[in-house]
Each structure stands twice: as C-alpha cells, then as structure tokens.
PDB file of C-alpha atoms in Angstrom:
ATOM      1  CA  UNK M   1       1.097 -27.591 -42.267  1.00 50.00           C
ATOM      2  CA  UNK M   2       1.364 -23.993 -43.961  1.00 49.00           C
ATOM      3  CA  UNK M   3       3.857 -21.438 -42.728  1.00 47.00           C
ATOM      4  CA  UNK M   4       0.770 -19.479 -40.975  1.00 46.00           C
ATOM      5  CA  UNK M   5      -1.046 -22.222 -39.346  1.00 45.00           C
ATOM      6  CA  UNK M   6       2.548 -23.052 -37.953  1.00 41.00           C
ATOM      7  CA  UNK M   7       3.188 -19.464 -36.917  1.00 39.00           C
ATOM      8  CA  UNK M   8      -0.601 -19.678 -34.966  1.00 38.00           C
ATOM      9  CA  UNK M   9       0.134 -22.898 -33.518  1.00 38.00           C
ATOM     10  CA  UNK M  10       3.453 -21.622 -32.720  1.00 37.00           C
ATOM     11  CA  UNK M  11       2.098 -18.225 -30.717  1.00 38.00           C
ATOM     12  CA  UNK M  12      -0.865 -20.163 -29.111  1.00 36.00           C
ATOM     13  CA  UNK M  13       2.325 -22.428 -26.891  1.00 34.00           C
ATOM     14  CA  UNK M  14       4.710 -19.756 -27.240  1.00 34.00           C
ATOM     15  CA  UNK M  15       2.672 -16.262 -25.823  1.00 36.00           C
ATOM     16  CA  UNK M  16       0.621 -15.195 -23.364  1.00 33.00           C
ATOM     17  CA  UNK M  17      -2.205 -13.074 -23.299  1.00 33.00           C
ATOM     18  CA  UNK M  18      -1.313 -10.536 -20.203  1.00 32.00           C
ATOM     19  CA  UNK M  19      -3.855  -7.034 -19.916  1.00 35.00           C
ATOM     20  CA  UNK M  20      -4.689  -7.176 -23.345  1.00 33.00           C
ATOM     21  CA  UNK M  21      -1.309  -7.276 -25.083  1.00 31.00           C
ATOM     22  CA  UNK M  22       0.265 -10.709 -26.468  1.00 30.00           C
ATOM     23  CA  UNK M  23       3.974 -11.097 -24.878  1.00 32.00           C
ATOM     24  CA  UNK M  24       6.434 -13.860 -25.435  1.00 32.00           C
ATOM     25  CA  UNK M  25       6.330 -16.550 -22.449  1.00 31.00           C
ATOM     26  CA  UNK M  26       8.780 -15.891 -20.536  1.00 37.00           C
ATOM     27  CA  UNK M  27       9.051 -19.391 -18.181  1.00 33.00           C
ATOM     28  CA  UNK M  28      11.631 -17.708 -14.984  1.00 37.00           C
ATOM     29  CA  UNK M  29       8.696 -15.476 -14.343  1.00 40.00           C
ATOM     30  CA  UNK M  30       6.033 -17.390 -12.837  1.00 40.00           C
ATOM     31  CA  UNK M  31       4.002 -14.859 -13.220  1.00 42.00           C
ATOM     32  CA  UNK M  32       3.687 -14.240 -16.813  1.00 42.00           C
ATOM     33  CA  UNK M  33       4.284 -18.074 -17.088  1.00 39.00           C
ATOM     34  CA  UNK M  34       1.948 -20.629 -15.132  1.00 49.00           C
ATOM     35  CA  UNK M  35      -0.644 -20.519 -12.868  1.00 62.00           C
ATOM     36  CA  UNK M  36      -0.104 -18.989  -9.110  1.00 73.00           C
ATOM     37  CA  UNK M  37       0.274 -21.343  -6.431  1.00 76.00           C
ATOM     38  CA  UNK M  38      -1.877 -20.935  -3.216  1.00 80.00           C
ATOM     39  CA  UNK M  39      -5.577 -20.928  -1.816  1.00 89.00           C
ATOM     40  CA  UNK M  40      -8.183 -18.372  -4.093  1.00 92.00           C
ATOM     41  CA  UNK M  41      -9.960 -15.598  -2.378  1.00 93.00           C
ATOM     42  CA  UNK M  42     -13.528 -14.447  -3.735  1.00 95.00           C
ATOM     43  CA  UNK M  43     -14.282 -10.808  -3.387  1.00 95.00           C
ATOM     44  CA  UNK M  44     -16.803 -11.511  -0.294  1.00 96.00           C
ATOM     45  CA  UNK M  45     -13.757 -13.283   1.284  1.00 96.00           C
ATOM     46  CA  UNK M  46     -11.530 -10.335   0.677  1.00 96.00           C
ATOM     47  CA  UNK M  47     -13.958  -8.122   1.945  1.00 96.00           C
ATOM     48  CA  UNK M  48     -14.398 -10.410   5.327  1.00 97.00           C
ATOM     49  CA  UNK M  49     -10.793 -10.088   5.863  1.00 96.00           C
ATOM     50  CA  UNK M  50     -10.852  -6.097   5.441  1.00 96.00           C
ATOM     51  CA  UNK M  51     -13.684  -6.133   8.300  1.00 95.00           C
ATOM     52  CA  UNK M  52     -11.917  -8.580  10.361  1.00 96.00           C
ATOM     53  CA  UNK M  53      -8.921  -6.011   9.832  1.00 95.00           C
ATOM     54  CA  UNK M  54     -10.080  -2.688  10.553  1.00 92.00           C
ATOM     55  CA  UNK M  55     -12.657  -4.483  13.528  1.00 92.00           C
ATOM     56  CA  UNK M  56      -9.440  -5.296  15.206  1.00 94.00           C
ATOM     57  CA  UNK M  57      -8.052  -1.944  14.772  1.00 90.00           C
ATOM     58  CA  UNK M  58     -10.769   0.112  15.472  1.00 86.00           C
ATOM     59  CA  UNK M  59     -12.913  -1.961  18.385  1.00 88.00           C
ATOM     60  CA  UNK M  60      -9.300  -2.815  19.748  1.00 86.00           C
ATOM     61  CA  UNK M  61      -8.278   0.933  20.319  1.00 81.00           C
ATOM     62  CA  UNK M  62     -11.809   1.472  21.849  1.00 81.00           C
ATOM     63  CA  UNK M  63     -11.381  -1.119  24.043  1.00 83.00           C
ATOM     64  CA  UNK M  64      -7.678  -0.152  25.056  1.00 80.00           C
ATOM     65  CA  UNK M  65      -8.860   3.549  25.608  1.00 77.00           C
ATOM     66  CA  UNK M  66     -11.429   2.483  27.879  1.00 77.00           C
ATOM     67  CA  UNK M  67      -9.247   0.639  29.730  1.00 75.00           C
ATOM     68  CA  UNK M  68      -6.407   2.529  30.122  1.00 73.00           C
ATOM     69  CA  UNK M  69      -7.617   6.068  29.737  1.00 72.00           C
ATOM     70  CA  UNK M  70      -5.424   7.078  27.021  1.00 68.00           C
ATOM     71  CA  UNK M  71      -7.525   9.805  25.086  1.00 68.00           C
ATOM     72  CA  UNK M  72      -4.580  10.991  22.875  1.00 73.00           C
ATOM     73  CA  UNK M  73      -1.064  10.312  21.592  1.00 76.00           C
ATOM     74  CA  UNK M  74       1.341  12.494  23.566  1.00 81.00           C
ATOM     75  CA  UNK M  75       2.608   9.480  25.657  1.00 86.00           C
ATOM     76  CA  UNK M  76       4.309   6.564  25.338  1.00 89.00           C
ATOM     77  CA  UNK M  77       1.899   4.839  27.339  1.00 89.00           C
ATOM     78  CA  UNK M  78      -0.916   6.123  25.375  1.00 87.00           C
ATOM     79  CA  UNK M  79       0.804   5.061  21.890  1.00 91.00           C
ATOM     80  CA  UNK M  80       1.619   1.643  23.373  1.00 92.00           C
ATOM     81  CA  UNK M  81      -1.969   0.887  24.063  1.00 90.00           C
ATOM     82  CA  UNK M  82      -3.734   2.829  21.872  1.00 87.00           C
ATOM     83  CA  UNK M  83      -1.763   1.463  18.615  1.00 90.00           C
ATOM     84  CA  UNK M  84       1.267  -1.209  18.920  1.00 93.00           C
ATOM     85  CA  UNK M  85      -1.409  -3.653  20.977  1.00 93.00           C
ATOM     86  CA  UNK M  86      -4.722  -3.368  18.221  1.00 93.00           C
ATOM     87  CA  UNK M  87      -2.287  -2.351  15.035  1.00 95.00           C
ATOM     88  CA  UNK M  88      -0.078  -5.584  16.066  1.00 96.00           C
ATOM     89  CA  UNK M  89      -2.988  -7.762  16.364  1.00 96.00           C
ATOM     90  CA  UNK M  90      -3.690  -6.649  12.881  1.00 97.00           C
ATOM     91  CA  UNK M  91      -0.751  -7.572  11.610  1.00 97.00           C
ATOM     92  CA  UNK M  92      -0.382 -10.597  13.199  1.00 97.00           C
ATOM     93  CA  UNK M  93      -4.155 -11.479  11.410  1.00 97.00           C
ATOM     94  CA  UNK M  94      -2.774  -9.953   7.937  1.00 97.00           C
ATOM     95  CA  UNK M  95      -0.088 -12.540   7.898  1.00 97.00           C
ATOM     96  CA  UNK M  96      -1.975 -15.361   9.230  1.00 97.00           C
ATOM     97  CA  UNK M  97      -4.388 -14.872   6.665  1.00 97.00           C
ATOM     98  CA  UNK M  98      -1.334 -14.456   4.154  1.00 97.00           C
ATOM     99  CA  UNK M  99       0.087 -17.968   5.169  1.00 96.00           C
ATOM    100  CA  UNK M 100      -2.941 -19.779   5.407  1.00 96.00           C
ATOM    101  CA  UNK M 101      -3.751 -18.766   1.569  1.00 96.00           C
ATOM    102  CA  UNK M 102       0.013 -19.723   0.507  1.00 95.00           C
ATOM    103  CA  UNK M 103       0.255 -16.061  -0.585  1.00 96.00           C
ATOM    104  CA  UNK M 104       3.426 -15.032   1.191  1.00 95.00           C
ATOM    105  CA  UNK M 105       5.994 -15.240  -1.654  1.00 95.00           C
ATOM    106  CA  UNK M 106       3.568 -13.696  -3.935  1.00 95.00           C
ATOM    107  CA  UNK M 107       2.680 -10.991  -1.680  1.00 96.00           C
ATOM    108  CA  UNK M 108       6.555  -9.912  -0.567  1.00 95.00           C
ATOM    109  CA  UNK M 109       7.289 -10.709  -4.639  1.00 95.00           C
ATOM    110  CA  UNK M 110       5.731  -8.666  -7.369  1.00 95.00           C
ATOM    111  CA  UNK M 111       6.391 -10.130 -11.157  1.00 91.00           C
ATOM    112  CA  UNK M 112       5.121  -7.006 -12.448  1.00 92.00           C
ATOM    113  CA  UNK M 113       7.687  -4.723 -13.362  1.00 90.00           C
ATOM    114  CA  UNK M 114       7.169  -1.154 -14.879  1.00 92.00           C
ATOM    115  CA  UNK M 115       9.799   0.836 -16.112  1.00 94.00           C
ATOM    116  CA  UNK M 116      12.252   2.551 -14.459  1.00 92.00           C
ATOM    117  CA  UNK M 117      11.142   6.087 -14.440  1.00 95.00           C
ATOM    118  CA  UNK M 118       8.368   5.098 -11.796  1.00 95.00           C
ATOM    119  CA  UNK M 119      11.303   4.956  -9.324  1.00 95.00           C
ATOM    120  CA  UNK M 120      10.181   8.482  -9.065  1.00 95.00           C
ATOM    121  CA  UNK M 121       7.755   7.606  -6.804  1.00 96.00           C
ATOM    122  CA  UNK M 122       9.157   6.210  -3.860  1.00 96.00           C
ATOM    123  CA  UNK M 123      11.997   8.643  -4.318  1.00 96.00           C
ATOM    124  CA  UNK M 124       9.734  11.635  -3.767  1.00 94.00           C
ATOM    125  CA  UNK M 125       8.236   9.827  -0.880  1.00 95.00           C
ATOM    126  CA  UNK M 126      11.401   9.556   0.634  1.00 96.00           C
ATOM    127  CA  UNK M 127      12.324  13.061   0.383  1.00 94.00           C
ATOM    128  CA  UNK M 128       8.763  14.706   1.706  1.00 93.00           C
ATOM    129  CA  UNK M 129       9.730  11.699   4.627  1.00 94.00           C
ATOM    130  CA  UNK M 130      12.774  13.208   5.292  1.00 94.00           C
ATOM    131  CA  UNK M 131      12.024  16.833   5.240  1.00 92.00           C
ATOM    132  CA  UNK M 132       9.030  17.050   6.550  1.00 91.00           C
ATOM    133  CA  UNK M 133       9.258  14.949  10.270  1.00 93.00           C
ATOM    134  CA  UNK M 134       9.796  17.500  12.775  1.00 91.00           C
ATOM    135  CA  UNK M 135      12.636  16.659  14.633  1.00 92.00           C
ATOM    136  CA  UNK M 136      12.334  19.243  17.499  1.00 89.00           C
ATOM    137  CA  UNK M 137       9.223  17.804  18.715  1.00 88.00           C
ATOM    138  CA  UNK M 138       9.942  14.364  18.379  1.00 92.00           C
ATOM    139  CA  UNK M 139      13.431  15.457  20.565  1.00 91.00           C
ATOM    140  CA  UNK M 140      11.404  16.432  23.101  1.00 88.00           C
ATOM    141  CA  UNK M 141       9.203  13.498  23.484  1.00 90.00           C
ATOM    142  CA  UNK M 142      12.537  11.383  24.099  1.00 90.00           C
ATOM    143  CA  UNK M 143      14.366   8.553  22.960  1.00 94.00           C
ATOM    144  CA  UNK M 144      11.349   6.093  23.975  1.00 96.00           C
ATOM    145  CA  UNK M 145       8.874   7.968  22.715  1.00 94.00           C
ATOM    146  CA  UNK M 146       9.958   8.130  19.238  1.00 95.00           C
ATOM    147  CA  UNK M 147      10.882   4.338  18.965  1.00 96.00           C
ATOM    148  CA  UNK M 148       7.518   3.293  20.155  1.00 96.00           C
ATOM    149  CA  UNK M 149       5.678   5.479  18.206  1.00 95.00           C
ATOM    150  CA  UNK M 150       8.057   4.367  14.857  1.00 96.00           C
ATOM    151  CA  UNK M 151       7.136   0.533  15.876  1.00 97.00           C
ATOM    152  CA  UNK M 152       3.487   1.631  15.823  1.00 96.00           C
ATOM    153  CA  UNK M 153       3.668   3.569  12.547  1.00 97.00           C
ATOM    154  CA  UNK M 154       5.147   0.605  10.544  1.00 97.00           C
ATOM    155  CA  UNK M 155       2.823  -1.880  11.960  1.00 97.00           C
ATOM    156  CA  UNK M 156       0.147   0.664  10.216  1.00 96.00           C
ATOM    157  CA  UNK M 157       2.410  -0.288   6.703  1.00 97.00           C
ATOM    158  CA  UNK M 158       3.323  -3.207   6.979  1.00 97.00           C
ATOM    159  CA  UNK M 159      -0.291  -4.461   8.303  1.00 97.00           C
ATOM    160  CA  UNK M 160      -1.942  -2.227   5.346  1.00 96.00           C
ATOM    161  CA  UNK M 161       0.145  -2.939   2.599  1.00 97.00           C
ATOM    162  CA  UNK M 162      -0.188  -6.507   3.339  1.00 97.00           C
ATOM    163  CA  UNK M 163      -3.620  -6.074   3.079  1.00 97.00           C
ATOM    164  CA  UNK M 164      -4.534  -3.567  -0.118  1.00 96.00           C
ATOM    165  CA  UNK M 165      -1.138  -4.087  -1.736  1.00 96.00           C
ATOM    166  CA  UNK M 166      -0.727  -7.804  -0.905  1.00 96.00           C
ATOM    167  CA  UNK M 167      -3.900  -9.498  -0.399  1.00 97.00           C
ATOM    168  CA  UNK M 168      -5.899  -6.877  -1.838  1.00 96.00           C
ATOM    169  CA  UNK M 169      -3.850  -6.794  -5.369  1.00 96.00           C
ATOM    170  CA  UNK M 170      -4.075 -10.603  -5.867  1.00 96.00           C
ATOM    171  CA  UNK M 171      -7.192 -10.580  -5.321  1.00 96.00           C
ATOM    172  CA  UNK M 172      -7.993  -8.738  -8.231  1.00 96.00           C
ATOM    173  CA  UNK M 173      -5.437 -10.363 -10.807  1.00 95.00           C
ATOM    174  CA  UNK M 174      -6.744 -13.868  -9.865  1.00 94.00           C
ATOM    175  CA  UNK M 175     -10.119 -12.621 -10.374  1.00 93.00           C
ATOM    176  CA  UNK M 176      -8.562 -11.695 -14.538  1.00 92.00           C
ATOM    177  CA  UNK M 177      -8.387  -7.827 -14.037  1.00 93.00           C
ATOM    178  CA  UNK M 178      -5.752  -5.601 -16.014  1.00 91.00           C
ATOM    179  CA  UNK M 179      -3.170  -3.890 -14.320  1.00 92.00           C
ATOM    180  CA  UNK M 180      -4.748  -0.704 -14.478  1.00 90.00           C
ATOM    181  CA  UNK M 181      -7.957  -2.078 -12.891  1.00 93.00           C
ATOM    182  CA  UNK M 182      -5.944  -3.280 -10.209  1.00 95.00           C
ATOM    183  CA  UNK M 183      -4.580  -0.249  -9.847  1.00 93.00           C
ATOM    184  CA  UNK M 184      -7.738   1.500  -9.671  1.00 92.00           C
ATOM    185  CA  UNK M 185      -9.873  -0.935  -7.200  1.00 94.00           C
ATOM    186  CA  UNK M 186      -7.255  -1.500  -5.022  1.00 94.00           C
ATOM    187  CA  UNK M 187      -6.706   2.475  -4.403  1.00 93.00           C
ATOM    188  CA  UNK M 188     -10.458   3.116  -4.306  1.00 93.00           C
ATOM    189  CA  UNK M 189     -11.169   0.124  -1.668  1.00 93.00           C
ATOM    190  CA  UNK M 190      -8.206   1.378   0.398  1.00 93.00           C
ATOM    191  CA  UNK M 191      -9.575   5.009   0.314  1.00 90.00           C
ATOM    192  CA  UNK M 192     -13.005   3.795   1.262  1.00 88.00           C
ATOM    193  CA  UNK M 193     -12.745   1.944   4.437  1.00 86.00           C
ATOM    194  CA  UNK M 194     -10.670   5.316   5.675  1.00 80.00           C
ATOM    195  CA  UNK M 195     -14.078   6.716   5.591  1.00 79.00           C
ATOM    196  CA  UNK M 196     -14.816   4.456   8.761  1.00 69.00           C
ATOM    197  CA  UNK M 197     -13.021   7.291  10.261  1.00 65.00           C
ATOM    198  CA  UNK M 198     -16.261   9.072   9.966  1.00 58.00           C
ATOM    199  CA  UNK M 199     -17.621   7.525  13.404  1.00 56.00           C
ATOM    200  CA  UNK M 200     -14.435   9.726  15.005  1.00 56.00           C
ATOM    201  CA  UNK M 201     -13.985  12.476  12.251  1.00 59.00           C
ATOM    202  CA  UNK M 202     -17.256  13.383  10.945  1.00 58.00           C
ATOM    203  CA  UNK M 203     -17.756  14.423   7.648  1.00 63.00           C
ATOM    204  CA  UNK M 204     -13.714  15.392   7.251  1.00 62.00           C
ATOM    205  CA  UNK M 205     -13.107  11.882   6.643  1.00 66.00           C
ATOM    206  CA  UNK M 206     -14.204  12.418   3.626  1.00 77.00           C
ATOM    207  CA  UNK M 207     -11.779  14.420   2.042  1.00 78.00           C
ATOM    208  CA  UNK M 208      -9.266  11.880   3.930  1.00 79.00           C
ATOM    209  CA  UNK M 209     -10.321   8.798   1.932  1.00 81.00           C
ATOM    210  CA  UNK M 210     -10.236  10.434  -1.506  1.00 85.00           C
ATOM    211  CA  UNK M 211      -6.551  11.424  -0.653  1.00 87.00           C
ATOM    212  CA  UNK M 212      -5.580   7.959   0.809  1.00 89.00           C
ATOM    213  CA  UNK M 213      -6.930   6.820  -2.385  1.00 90.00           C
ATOM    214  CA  UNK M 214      -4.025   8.630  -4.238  1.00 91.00           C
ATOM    215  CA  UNK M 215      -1.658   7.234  -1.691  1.00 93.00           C
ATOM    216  CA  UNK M 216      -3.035   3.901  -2.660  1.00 94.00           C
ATOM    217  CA  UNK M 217      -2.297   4.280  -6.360  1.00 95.00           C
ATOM    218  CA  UNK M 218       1.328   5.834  -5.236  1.00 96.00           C
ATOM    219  CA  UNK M 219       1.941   3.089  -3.131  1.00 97.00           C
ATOM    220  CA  UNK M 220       0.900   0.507  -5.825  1.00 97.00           C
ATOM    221  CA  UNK M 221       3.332   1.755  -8.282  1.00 96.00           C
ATOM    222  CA  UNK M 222       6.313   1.769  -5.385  1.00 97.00           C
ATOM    223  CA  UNK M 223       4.849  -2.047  -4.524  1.00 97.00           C
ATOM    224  CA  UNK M 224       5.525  -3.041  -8.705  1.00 96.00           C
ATOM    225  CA  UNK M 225       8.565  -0.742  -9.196  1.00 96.00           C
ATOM    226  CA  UNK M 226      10.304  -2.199  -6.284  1.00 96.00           C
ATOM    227  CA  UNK M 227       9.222  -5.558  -6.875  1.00 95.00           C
ATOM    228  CA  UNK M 228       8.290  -6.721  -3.511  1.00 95.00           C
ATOM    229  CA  UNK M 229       5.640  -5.317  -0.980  1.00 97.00           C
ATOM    230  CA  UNK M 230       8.810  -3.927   1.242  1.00 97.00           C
ATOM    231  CA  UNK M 231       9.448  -0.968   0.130  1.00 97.00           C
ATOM    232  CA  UNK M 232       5.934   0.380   0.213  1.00 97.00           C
ATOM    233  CA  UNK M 233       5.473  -1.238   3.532  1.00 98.00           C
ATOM    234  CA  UNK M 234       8.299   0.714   5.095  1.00 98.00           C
ATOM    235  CA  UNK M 235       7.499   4.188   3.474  1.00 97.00           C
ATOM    236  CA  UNK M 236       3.751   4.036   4.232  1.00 97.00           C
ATOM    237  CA  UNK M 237       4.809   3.555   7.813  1.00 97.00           C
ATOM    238  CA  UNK M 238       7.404   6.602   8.145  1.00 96.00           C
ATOM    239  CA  UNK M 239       5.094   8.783   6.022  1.00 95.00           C
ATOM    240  CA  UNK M 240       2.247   7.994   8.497  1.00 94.00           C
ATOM    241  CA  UNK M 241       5.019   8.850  11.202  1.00 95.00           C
ATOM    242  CA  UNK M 242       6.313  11.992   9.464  1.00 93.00           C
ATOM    243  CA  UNK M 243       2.102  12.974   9.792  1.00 90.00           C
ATOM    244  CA  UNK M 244       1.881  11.846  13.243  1.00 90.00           C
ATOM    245  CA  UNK M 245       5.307  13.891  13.830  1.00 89.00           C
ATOM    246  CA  UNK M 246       4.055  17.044  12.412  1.00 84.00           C
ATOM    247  CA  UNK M 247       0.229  17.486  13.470  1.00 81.00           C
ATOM    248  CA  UNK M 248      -0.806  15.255  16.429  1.00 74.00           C
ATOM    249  CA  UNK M 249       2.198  14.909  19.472  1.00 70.00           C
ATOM    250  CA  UNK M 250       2.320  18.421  20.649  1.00 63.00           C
ATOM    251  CA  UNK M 251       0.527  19.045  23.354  1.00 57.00           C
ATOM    252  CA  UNK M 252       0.080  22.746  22.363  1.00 59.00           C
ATOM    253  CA  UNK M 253      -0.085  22.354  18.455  1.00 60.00           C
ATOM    254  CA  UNK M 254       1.475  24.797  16.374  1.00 67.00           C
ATOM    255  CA  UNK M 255       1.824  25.111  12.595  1.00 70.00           C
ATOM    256  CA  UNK M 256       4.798  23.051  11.718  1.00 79.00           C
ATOM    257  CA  UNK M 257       5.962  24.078   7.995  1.00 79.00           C
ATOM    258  CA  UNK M 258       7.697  20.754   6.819  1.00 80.00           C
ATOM    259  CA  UNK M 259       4.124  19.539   6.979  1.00 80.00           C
ATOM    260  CA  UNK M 260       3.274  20.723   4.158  1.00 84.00           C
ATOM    261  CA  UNK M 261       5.495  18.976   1.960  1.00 84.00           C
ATOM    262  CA  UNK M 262       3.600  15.347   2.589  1.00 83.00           C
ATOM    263  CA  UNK M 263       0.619  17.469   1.381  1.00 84.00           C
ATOM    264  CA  UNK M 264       2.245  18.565  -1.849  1.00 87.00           C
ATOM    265  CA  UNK M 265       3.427  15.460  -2.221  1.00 88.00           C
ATOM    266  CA  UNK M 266       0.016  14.275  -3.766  1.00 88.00           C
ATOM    267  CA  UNK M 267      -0.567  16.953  -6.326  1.00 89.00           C
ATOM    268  CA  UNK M 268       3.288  16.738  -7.500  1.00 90.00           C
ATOM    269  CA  UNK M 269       2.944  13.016  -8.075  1.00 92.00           C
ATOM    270  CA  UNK M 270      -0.580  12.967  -9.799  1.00 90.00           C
ATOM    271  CA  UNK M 271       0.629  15.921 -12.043  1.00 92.00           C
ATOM    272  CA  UNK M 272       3.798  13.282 -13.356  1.00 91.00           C
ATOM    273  CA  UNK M 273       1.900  10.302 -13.294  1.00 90.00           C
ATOM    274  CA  UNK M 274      -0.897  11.873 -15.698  1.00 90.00           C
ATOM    275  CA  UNK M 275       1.956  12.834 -17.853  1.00 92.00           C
ATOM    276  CA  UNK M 276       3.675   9.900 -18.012  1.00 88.00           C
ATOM    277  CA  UNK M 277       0.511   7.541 -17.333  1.00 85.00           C
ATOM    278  CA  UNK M 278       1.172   6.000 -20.820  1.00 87.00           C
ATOM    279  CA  UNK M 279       4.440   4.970 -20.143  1.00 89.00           C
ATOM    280  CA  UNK M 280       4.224   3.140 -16.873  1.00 90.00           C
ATOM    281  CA  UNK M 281       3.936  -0.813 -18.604  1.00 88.00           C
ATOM    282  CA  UNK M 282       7.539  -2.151 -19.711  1.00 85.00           C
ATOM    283  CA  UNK M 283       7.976  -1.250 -23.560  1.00 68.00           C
ATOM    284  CA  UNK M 284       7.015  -4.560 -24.558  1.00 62.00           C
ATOM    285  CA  UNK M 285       3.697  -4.068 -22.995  1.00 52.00           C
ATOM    286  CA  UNK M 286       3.624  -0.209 -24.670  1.00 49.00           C
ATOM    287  CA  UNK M 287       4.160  -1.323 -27.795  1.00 47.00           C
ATOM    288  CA  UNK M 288       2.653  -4.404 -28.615  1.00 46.00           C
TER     289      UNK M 288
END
C-alpha cells in the first residue's frame, strides 16, 4: 500500500465528517465520536410534543382562570393558578418525554463547544437581568409574592429550554443538520408557536415571535457555550421574570426605565454576533 492510499485509509478510521469540516476523532466526546444513545424523534413527533406542550399551557391557564377567576397577575393566588399549576404540568410532560426518549444526559450535556468569546452572551443577559427587575414593585408585592412568581418564571425556562434547546436541538442534529441550521430552525420554531399568543394578543404577537426568535438564537449559543441546557434554563426564566417585574404586576402601570435594558439587549447582541458570526465554531472547525 502507497503512502496516500495509507493516508486515505488512515483519515476514513481516524476523522469525522462534522458540519462540513473533517476533524480528528476525538473518542471522550461522544459526540463527535459514536452514535447517540436513546429513542429517535421524527419531525411530526417533535411537532406533537410542541402541541402537547403549549395545549397544556395554554388550555390549562384557560381552564384555571375559569375556575378560579384570576384575570391577571397581581396576586399570588392568581400566579399560583394561572402559571405554577399549567407551566408545571408542562414541565413535568417536557421531562417525561425527555426520559422516555433516553435524552436526558444529552439534553442537560451539550458536546458542542464554541469558543470562548460567546461567553458574552449569557454575560449580557445577566447584567440586563440584574438591572433591569424593578425591585420597588416586587417589594411591595411581598416576600410570597416574589417567590411564587420566581418558581413560575423558571418553570417557563426550564420547561422551554427543555423543549427548543433540548428536545428541539436534537432533533435537528439526528435528523444530519449543521450547526448553523440548528441554530436557525430551532430559533424560528421557538419564535413561531409565540405567535399562538395571537388568540390573546392580536396582531402584536407578531412582532413578539420575531423577537423571541432572537432570544432563541441567544439562548442557543448560552445552551453550547455553557455546555449543558442549565444555564440557559435559569436565565430564560429570570429574564422572563425581570419582564414580568417591569411591565405586568402593578396594578397602576407606570413606565419603569430598567425595562428598557432587556429591550436593548436584542439589538446589542445581534450587532456582536453579526460581527463575530464567523468566529463562533472552535478554531479547528474555522479553519479546516
């Protein structure tokens, strides 16, 4: 055997074809290295469990307004049955489904790392989280309040990471997609079943789903950065909180100004991601 077919032979054992770009095999990353363990979802599957989903969410807070009267969100009574009882049942489905498919170490686990830089992302998360909750009106909702309403916000992450981020992202990889088509399908299927907001919102919802579509893509990148669907989980929560906080639990609403920084948070983001969107893939991916 020549020196080249041995060098062929050699990369067909030795690399893997991952998005395109040959990369050594790297056998700790089971990943990169041999096939995923676990049940396989077809797209009509994964788009049965996203009805199932939001059906629970949405038909369950109909069902829990009707019976207990609670219009709004500006009691603890109100958030307890309104959202921890239908966004819990959620969850609980999300990670039913999760176990049942054998998905739950790949779904907490992501073997997709991108370079450090995208840290950025979460850390700007963190910071429009932590400036932009208002405090004063939370204070005067009490102690009770403010815990039941954080329980409810990070069943909201937790139950829709699990499924866009989790379910949603294997989903697409088994099915052979590149990263940045994951990327991209998982953030425009998130964004579009916000529009079923419509049947409460109207034609605002619109508007809505294109920005939870950025969110999507932010929280992907926070979901492979971190390495684990954690991070992402928690943060989509308190940002949904740091909303809630700012726009929806005073009875007589007011502008509140740290609101505004969740909403520049998109536009400062998509400005550093377009300028660094070539350098997202670890540098053996970028320059192979």
């Amino acid at each position: 055997m020549g020196p080249a077919n041995r060098r062929v032979r050699e990369g067909a054992v030795g690399e893997s074809i991952i998005c395109g770009y040959v990369l050594p095999m790297n056998t700790s990353d089971p990943a990169l290295s041999a096939p995923r363990a676990g049940r396989r979802l077809s797209y009509p599957m994964f788009a049965l469990v996203v009805i199932v989903y939001l059906a629970i969410i949405q038909l369950g807070g109909l069902l829990m307004k009707s019976l207990t009267g609670a219009e709004d969100m500006l009691s603890t009574r109100s958030v307890f049955y309104g959202m921890i009882i239908p966004l819990g049942a959620a969850l609980v489905f999300t990670y039913g489904v999760i176990a049942y498919l054998g998905w739950l170490r790949p779904v907490l686990h992501d073997d997709h790392p991108t370079r450090s830089w995208v840290r950025i992302v979460p850390i700007v998360f963190v910071v429009a989280i932590i400036f932009g909750i208002n405090y004063s009106a939370l204070a005067d909702k009490g102690l009770l309040y403010v815990l039941v309403l954080l329980i409810a916000t990070q069943f909201v992450g937790w139950g829709e990471e699990g499924v866009f981020r989790g379910i949603g992202v294997l989903v697409l990889r088994d099915h052979g997609l590149t990263e940045g088509r994951v990327a991209l399908w998982s953030s425009i299927v998130f964004g579009a079943v916000h529009l079923t907001n419509g049947i409460t919102h109207g034609v605002s919802a619109v508007p809505q789903a294109i920005m939870v579509s950025l969110a999507g893509y932010f929280f992907y990148l926070t979901r492979r950065v971190s390495r684990g669907n954690a991070i992402n989980s928690v943060l989509h929560g308190l940002f949904d909180f740091t909303l809630i906080s700012g726009t929806m639990i005073m009875a007589d609403p007011t502008f509140y100004p740290g609101t505004l920084l969740p909403i520049l948070l998109y536009p400062v983001l998509a400005i550093v991601l377009v300028i660094k969107r070539r350098s997202i893939e670890p540098a053996t991916l970028a320059t192979s």
